[in-house]
PDB file of C-alpha atoms in Angstrom:
ATOM      1  CA  MET V   1     -12.119  12.823  47.353  1.00  0.00           C
ATOM      2  CA  GLY V   2     -12.904  11.789  43.653  1.00  0.00           C
ATOM      3  CA  TYR V   3     -11.156  14.420  41.603  1.00  0.00           C
ATOM      4  CA  LYS V   4     -11.985  14.330  37.899  1.00  0.00           C
ATOM      5  CA  TYR V   5      -9.797  17.189  36.749  1.00  0.00           C
ATOM      6  CA  VAL V   6      -6.113  18.135  37.210  1.00  0.00           C
ATOM      7  CA  LEU V   7      -4.645  21.398  36.445  1.00  0.00           C
ATOM      8  CA  PHE V   8      -0.745  21.619  35.970  1.00  0.00           C
ATOM      9  CA  ASP V   9       1.386  24.713  36.025  1.00  0.00           C
ATOM     10  CA  LEU V  10       4.146  24.388  33.368  1.00  0.00           C
ATOM     11  CA  ASP V  11       7.495  25.939  34.454  1.00  0.00           C
ATOM     12  CA  GLY V  12       9.100  24.063  37.296  1.00  0.00           C
ATOM     13  CA  THR V  13       6.347  21.469  37.332  1.00  0.00           C
ATOM     14  CA  LEU V  14       6.282  19.721  34.095  1.00  0.00           C
ATOM     15  CA  ILE V  15       9.271  21.258  32.377  1.00  0.00           C
ATOM     16  CA  ASN V  16      12.596  22.316  33.915  1.00  0.00           C
ATOM     17  CA  THR V  17      13.122  25.871  32.778  1.00  0.00           C
ATOM     18  CA  ASN V  18      14.960  26.651  35.979  1.00  0.00           C
ATOM     19  CA  LYS V  19      18.385  27.099  34.367  1.00  0.00           C
ATOM     20  CA  LEU V  20      17.021  29.134  31.386  1.00  0.00           C
ATOM     21  CA  ILE V  21      15.024  31.439  33.396  1.00  0.00           C
ATOM     22  CA  ILE V  22      17.785  32.120  36.009  1.00  0.00           C
ATOM     23  CA  GLU V  23      20.188  32.839  33.094  1.00  0.00           C
ATOM     24  CA  SER V  24      17.574  34.772  31.130  1.00  0.00           C
ATOM     25  CA  PHE V  25      16.958  37.099  34.369  1.00  0.00           C
ATOM     26  CA  LYS V  26      20.728  37.513  35.077  1.00  0.00           C
ATOM     27  CA  TYR V  27      21.582  38.197  31.496  1.00  0.00           C
ATOM     28  CA  THR V  28      18.726  40.901  31.312  1.00  0.00           C
ATOM     29  CA  TYR V  29      19.360  42.685  34.526  1.00  0.00           C
ATOM     30  CA  LYS V  30      23.247  42.921  33.661  1.00  0.00           C
ATOM     31  CA  THR V  31      22.433  44.050  30.198  1.00  0.00           C
ATOM     32  CA  VAL V  32      19.930  46.620  30.659  1.00  0.00           C
ATOM     33  CA  LEU V  33      20.540  47.860  34.140  1.00  0.00           C
ATOM     34  CA  GLY V  34      23.963  46.987  35.003  1.00  0.00           C
ATOM     35  CA  LEU V  35      22.957  44.892  38.053  1.00  0.00           C
ATOM     36  CA  GLU V  36      24.152  41.633  39.285  1.00  0.00           C
ATOM     37  CA  VAL V  37      21.227  39.836  40.752  1.00  0.00           C
ATOM     38  CA  SER V  38      21.551  36.779  42.779  1.00  0.00           C
ATOM     39  CA  GLU V  39      20.047  33.397  42.128  1.00  0.00           C
ATOM     40  CA  GLU V  40      18.414  33.303  45.434  1.00  0.00           C
ATOM     41  CA  GLU V  41      16.614  36.643  44.678  1.00  0.00           C
ATOM     42  CA  ILE V  42      15.620  35.522  41.270  1.00  0.00           C
ATOM     43  CA  LEU V  43      13.733  32.452  42.855  1.00  0.00           C
ATOM     44  CA  LYS V  44      11.755  34.444  45.078  1.00  0.00           C
ATOM     45  CA  TYR V  45       9.697  35.519  42.254  1.00  0.00           C
ATOM     46  CA  PHE V  46       9.658  32.131  40.219  1.00  0.00           C
ATOM     47  CA  GLY V  47       5.954  31.709  39.184  1.00  0.00           C
ATOM     48  CA  GLU V  48       4.681  35.244  38.702  1.00  0.00           C
ATOM     49  CA  PRO V  49       4.082  37.296  35.300  1.00  0.00           C
ATOM     50  CA  LEU V  50       7.330  37.996  33.690  1.00  0.00           C
ATOM     51  CA  ILE V  51       6.476  41.706  33.447  1.00  0.00           C
ATOM     52  CA  VAL V  52       5.573  41.957  37.218  1.00  0.00           C
ATOM     53  CA  THR V  53       8.991  40.355  37.827  1.00  0.00           C
ATOM     54  CA  LEU V  54      10.748  42.778  35.744  1.00  0.00           C
ATOM     55  CA  GLY V  55       8.918  45.785  37.092  1.00  0.00           C
ATOM     56  CA  ARG V  56      10.387  45.168  40.416  1.00  0.00           C
ATOM     57  CA  TYR V  57      13.787  46.388  39.226  1.00  0.00           C
ATOM     58  CA  SER V  58      12.714  49.256  36.937  1.00  0.00           C
ATOM     59  CA  LYS V  59       9.339  50.311  35.835  1.00  0.00           C
ATOM     60  CA  GLU V  60      10.815  52.999  33.553  1.00  0.00           C
ATOM     61  CA  LYS V  61      12.620  50.450  31.470  1.00  0.00           C
ATOM     62  CA  ALA V  62      10.217  47.520  31.690  1.00  0.00           C
ATOM     63  CA  ASP V  63       9.590  47.256  28.019  1.00  0.00           C
ATOM     64  CA  GLU V  64      13.431  47.134  27.335  1.00  0.00           C
ATOM     65  CA  LEU V  65      13.952  44.654  29.887  1.00  0.00           C
ATOM     66  CA  PHE V  66      10.825  42.416  28.644  1.00  0.00           C
ATOM     67  CA  LYS V  67      12.387  42.688  24.980  1.00  0.00           C
ATOM     68  CA  THR V  68      15.861  41.675  25.972  1.00  0.00           C
ATOM     69  CA  TYR V  69      14.523  38.865  28.160  1.00  0.00           C
ATOM     70  CA  ILE V  70      12.357  37.418  25.503  1.00  0.00           C
ATOM     71  CA  GLU V  71      15.116  37.456  22.765  1.00  0.00           C
ATOM     72  CA  TYR V  72      17.740  35.777  25.078  1.00  0.00           C
ATOM     73  CA  ASN V  73      15.376  33.040  26.543  1.00  0.00           C
ATOM     74  CA  GLU V  74      13.704  32.039  23.117  1.00  0.00           C
ATOM     75  CA  SER V  75      16.995  31.756  21.545  1.00  0.00           C
ATOM     76  CA  ARG V  76      18.390  29.577  24.260  1.00  0.00           C
ATOM     77  CA  HIS V  77      15.152  27.528  24.811  1.00  0.00           C
ATOM     78  CA  ASP V  78      15.391  24.454  22.878  1.00  0.00           C
ATOM     79  CA  ASP V  79      18.812  23.747  24.031  1.00  0.00           C
ATOM     80  CA  THR V  80      18.344  24.381  27.703  1.00  0.00           C
ATOM     81  CA  VAL V  81      14.934  23.117  28.722  1.00  0.00           C
ATOM     82  CA  THR V  82      14.449  19.559  29.866  1.00  0.00           C
ATOM     83  CA  ILE V  83      11.288  17.428  30.858  1.00  0.00           C
ATOM     84  CA  PHE V  84      11.078  16.407  34.737  1.00  0.00           C
ATOM     85  CA  GLU V  85      11.739  12.590  35.162  1.00  0.00           C
ATOM     86  CA  GLY V  86       8.335  10.834  35.242  1.00  0.00           C
ATOM     87  CA  VAL V  87       6.148  13.766  33.694  1.00  0.00           C
ATOM     88  CA  LYS V  88       5.532  12.005  30.442  1.00  0.00           C
ATOM     89  CA  GLU V  89       4.368   8.953  32.164  1.00  0.00           C
ATOM     90  CA  LEU V  90       2.437  10.614  34.714  1.00  0.00           C
ATOM     91  CA  LEU V  91       0.345  12.446  32.123  1.00  0.00           C
ATOM     92  CA  GLU V  92      -0.394   9.309  30.194  1.00  0.00           C
ATOM     93  CA  GLU V  93      -1.486   7.411  33.146  1.00  0.00           C
ATOM     94  CA  LEU V  94      -3.807  10.188  34.312  1.00  0.00           C
ATOM     95  CA  GLU V  95      -5.290  10.180  30.802  1.00  0.00           C
ATOM     96  CA  ARG V  96      -5.610   6.322  30.915  1.00  0.00           C
ATOM     97  CA  GLN V  97      -7.511   6.441  34.121  1.00  0.00           C
ATOM     98  CA  GLY V  98      -9.854   8.905  32.806  1.00  0.00           C
ATOM     99  CA  PHE V  99      -8.865  12.391  34.293  1.00  0.00           C
ATOM    100  CA  THR V 100      -9.236  15.553  32.280  1.00  0.00           C
ATOM    101  CA  LEU V 101      -6.214  17.585  32.252  1.00  0.00           C
ATOM    102  CA  GLY V 102      -5.630  21.276  31.993  1.00  0.00           C
ATOM    103  CA  LEU V 103      -2.584  23.705  31.846  1.00  0.00           C
ATOM    104  CA  VAL V 104      -2.479  26.927  33.827  1.00  0.00           C
ATOM    105  CA  THR V 105       0.659  29.108  33.151  1.00  0.00           C
ATOM    106  CA  SER V 106       1.808  32.556  33.324  1.00  0.00           C
ATOM    107  CA  LYS V 107       3.878  32.452  30.349  1.00  0.00           C
ATOM    108  CA  ARG V 108       2.770  33.754  26.968  1.00  0.00           C
ATOM    109  CA  LYS V 109       1.224  31.042  24.873  1.00  0.00           C
ATOM    110  CA  LYS V 110       3.770  31.311  22.135  1.00  0.00           C
ATOM    111  CA  VAL V 111       6.613  30.354  24.532  1.00  0.00           C
ATOM    112  CA  ALA V 112       4.608  27.728  26.530  1.00  0.00           C
ATOM    113  CA  LEU V 113       3.668  25.974  23.242  1.00  0.00           C
ATOM    114  CA  MET V 114       7.475  25.821  22.686  1.00  0.00           C
ATOM    115  CA  GLY V 115       7.958  23.840  25.699  1.00  0.00           C
ATOM    116  CA  LEU V 116       4.814  21.479  25.313  1.00  0.00           C
ATOM    117  CA  GLU V 117       5.635  20.917  21.604  1.00  0.00           C
ATOM    118  CA  LEU V 118       9.383  20.323  22.514  1.00  0.00           C
ATOM    119  CA  PHE V 119       8.370  17.268  24.653  1.00  0.00           C
ATOM    120  CA  ASP V 120       5.330  16.328  22.710  1.00  0.00           C
ATOM    121  CA  ILE V 121       3.024  16.872  25.803  1.00  0.00           C
ATOM    122  CA  LYS V 122       0.571  19.228  24.449  1.00  0.00           C
ATOM    123  CA  LYS V 123      -1.673  16.633  23.429  1.00  0.00           C
ATOM    124  CA  HIS V 124      -2.584  15.697  26.999  1.00  0.00           C
ATOM    125  CA  PHE V 125      -4.273  18.798  27.829  1.00  0.00           C
ATOM    126  CA  ASP V 126      -7.906  19.529  27.231  1.00  0.00           C
ATOM    127  CA  VAL V 127      -7.704  23.349  28.006  1.00  0.00           C
ATOM    128  CA  PHE V 128      -4.540  25.486  28.117  1.00  0.00           C
ATOM    129  CA  VAL V 129      -4.779  28.970  29.993  1.00  0.00           C
ATOM    130  CA  ALA V 130      -1.850  31.184  29.129  1.00  0.00           C
ATOM    131  CA  LEU V 131      -0.898  34.784  30.149  1.00  0.00           C
ATOM    132  CA  GLU V 132      -3.124  36.226  27.339  1.00  0.00           C
ATOM    133  CA  ASP V 133      -6.137  34.672  28.445  1.00  0.00           C
ATOM    134  CA  THR V 134      -7.018  36.581  31.772  1.00  0.00           C
ATOM    135  CA  GLU V 135      -6.685  40.136  32.676  1.00  0.00           C
ATOM    136  CA  LEU V 136      -5.406  39.175  36.138  1.00  0.00           C
ATOM    137  CA  HIS V 137      -2.715  36.643  36.654  1.00  0.00           C
ATOM    138  CA  LYS V 138      -1.244  34.330  39.548  1.00  0.00           C
ATOM    139  CA  PRO V 139      -1.486  34.658  42.354  1.00  0.00           C
ATOM    140  CA  ASN V 140      -4.961  35.928  41.600  1.00  0.00           C
ATOM    141  CA  PRO V 141      -7.426  33.118  41.011  1.00  0.00           C
ATOM    142  CA  ALA V 142      -8.609  34.375  37.602  1.00  0.00           C
ATOM    143  CA  PRO V 143      -6.540  31.709  35.685  1.00  0.00           C
ATOM    144  CA  VAL V 144      -7.815  28.571  37.493  1.00  0.00           C
ATOM    145  CA  ILE V 145     -11.321  30.057  37.286  1.00  0.00           C
ATOM    146  CA  LYS V 146     -10.952  30.558  33.497  1.00  0.00           C
ATOM    147  CA  ALA V 147      -9.683  26.892  33.324  1.00  0.00           C
ATOM    148  CA  LEU V 148     -12.534  25.625  35.377  1.00  0.00           C
ATOM    149  CA  GLU V 149     -15.227  27.558  33.290  1.00  0.00           C
ATOM    150  CA  LEU V 150     -13.787  26.244  30.091  1.00  0.00           C
ATOM    151  CA  LEU V 151     -13.724  22.723  31.510  1.00  0.00           C
ATOM    152  CA  GLY V 152     -17.118  22.995  32.946  1.00  0.00           C
ATOM    153  CA  ALA V 153     -15.797  21.899  36.141  1.00  0.00           C
ATOM    154  CA  HIS V 154     -16.852  22.480  39.928  1.00  0.00           C
ATOM    155  CA  PRO V 155     -13.811  23.559  42.008  1.00  0.00           C
ATOM    156  CA  SER V 156     -14.432  20.613  44.325  1.00  0.00           C
ATOM    157  CA  ASP V 157     -13.769  18.185  41.358  1.00  0.00           C
ATOM    158  CA  ALA V 158     -10.466  19.701  40.646  1.00  0.00           C
ATOM    159  CA  ILE V 159      -6.838  19.760  41.891  1.00  0.00           C
ATOM    160  CA  MET V 160      -4.164  22.064  41.040  1.00  0.00           C
ATOM    161  CA  VAL V 161      -0.393  21.012  40.676  1.00  0.00           C
ATOM    162  CA  GLY V 162       2.417  23.629  40.834  1.00  0.00           C
ATOM    163  CA  ASP V 163       5.947  24.371  42.272  1.00  0.00           C
ATOM    164  CA  SER V 164       5.315  28.008  43.692  1.00  0.00           C
ATOM    165  CA  VAL V 165       3.528  30.002  46.254  1.00  0.00           C
ATOM    166  CA  PHE V 166       1.960  31.833  43.304  1.00  0.00           C
ATOM    167  CA  ASP V 167       0.277  28.418  41.993  1.00  0.00           C
ATOM    168  CA  ILE V 168      -1.041  27.656  45.633  1.00  0.00           C
ATOM    169  CA  HIS V 169      -2.518  30.853  46.014  1.00  0.00           C
ATOM    170  CA  CYS V 170      -4.122  30.998  42.783  1.00  0.00           C
ATOM    171  CA  ALA V 171      -5.838  27.580  43.239  1.00  0.00           C
ATOM    172  CA  HIS V 172      -7.092  28.505  46.916  1.00  0.00           C
ATOM    173  CA  GLY V 173      -8.624  31.546  45.698  1.00  0.00           C
ATOM    174  CA  ALA V 174     -10.670  29.565  43.095  1.00  0.00           C
ATOM    175  CA  ASP V 175     -11.538  27.233  46.021  1.00  0.00           C
ATOM    176  CA  VAL V 176      -9.335  24.365  44.635  1.00  0.00           C
ATOM    177  CA  LYS V 177      -7.172  22.094  46.485  1.00  0.00           C
ATOM    178  CA  ALA V 178      -3.404  22.436  45.847  1.00  0.00           C
ATOM    179  CA  VAL V 179      -0.280  20.325  45.458  1.00  0.00           C
ATOM    180  CA  LEU V 180       3.187  21.741  45.832  1.00  0.00           C
ATOM    181  CA  VAL V 181       5.815  19.824  44.013  1.00  0.00           C
ATOM    182  CA  LYS V 182       9.344  19.849  45.666  1.00  0.00           C
ATOM    183  CA  TRP V 183      11.469  19.012  42.350  1.00  0.00           C
ATOM    184  CA  SER V 184      11.546  22.581  41.449  1.00  0.00           C
ATOM    185  CA  ALA V 185      14.155  25.224  42.163  1.00  0.00           C
ATOM    186  CA  ALA V 186      11.809  27.629  43.562  1.00  0.00           C
ATOM    187  CA  HIS V 187      11.180  25.367  46.599  1.00  0.00           C
ATOM    188  CA  GLY V 188      12.620  26.712  49.720  1.00  0.00           C
ATOM    189  CA  PHE V 189      12.822  30.377  48.771  1.00  0.00           C
ATOM    190  CA  GLN V 190       9.342  31.241  48.777  1.00  0.00           C
ATOM    191  CA  GLY V 191       7.966  29.786  52.175  1.00  0.00           C
ATOM    192  CA  ASP V 192       5.179  27.831  50.581  1.00  0.00           C
ATOM    193  CA  ASP V 193       5.128  24.596  52.248  1.00  0.00           C
ATOM    194  CA  ALA V 194       2.466  25.344  54.912  1.00  0.00           C
ATOM    195  CA  SER V 195      -0.173  26.778  52.413  1.00  0.00           C
ATOM    196  CA  ALA V 196      -0.109  23.744  50.378  1.00  0.00           C
ATOM    197  CA  ASP V 197      -2.902  20.922  50.829  1.00  0.00           C
ATOM    198  CA  TYR V 198      -0.366  18.333  49.796  1.00  0.00           C
ATOM    199  CA  VAL V 199       3.477  18.444  49.183  1.00  0.00           C
ATOM    200  CA  VAL V 200       5.117  15.805  47.118  1.00  0.00           C
ATOM    201  CA  HIS V 201       8.519  14.744  46.110  1.00  0.00           C
ATOM    202  CA  ASP V 202       8.133  12.841  42.762  1.00  0.00           C
ATOM    203  CA  THR V 203       5.443  11.895  40.136  1.00  0.00           C
ATOM    204  CA  LYS V 204       4.575   8.571  41.629  1.00  0.00           C
ATOM    205  CA  GLU V 205       3.806  10.237  45.160  1.00  0.00           C
ATOM    206  CA  LEU V 206       1.774  12.896  43.066  1.00  0.00           C
ATOM    207  CA  LEU V 207      -0.340  10.286  41.168  1.00  0.00           C
ATOM    208  CA  GLU V 208      -1.341   8.661  44.500  1.00  0.00           C
ATOM    209  CA  ILE V 209      -2.567  12.064  45.861  1.00  0.00           C
ATOM    210  CA  ILE V 210      -4.643  12.731  42.557  1.00  0.00           C
ATOM    211  CA  LYS V 211      -6.005   9.317  42.792  1.00  0.00           C
ATOM    212  CA  ARG V 212      -7.501   9.515  46.310  1.00  0.00           C
TER     213      ARG V 212
END
């Protein structure tokens, strides 16, 4: 296949923000709307832009929901987020083997940088596409298309790695192959296995797919 470029999602793929995101949504819905929302319901929308998810529950209070979520999430970030096993080694090995890496996230750049810098992995990425960088967002292909443009890459030379159906659809819309990682909390709640080109269970398996 001969991939040259590897695009990664961030949350649920490289860093484990699952606990933080679930807690942030629950706190926000309870505080602003008085709603008790289940973990299963929250997991259905993992991977889409925050403002879109919050708007599902109240468009009228979207700004208040957003502000409450951000304040809670950022205050708890460094104490709650972890990096998935094998991720640092994977990124180092891919670089060593000559792959060019890009990051494609639905997060705001400021918050995404908090995670990248917390675990010292920002240095591995040649391009970094965040929420502010495109008008349209996952599952629309615009973020992956933007990353390809910045890299000067052809879609057939790239592969996208993510943990949600939004990542898979975003990649496919840009004619890029997609890998679904199964170490995320979102897996199993979005019915996404069948749409992915590859499904992997750990970083060693992922490396073998990328090297094909």
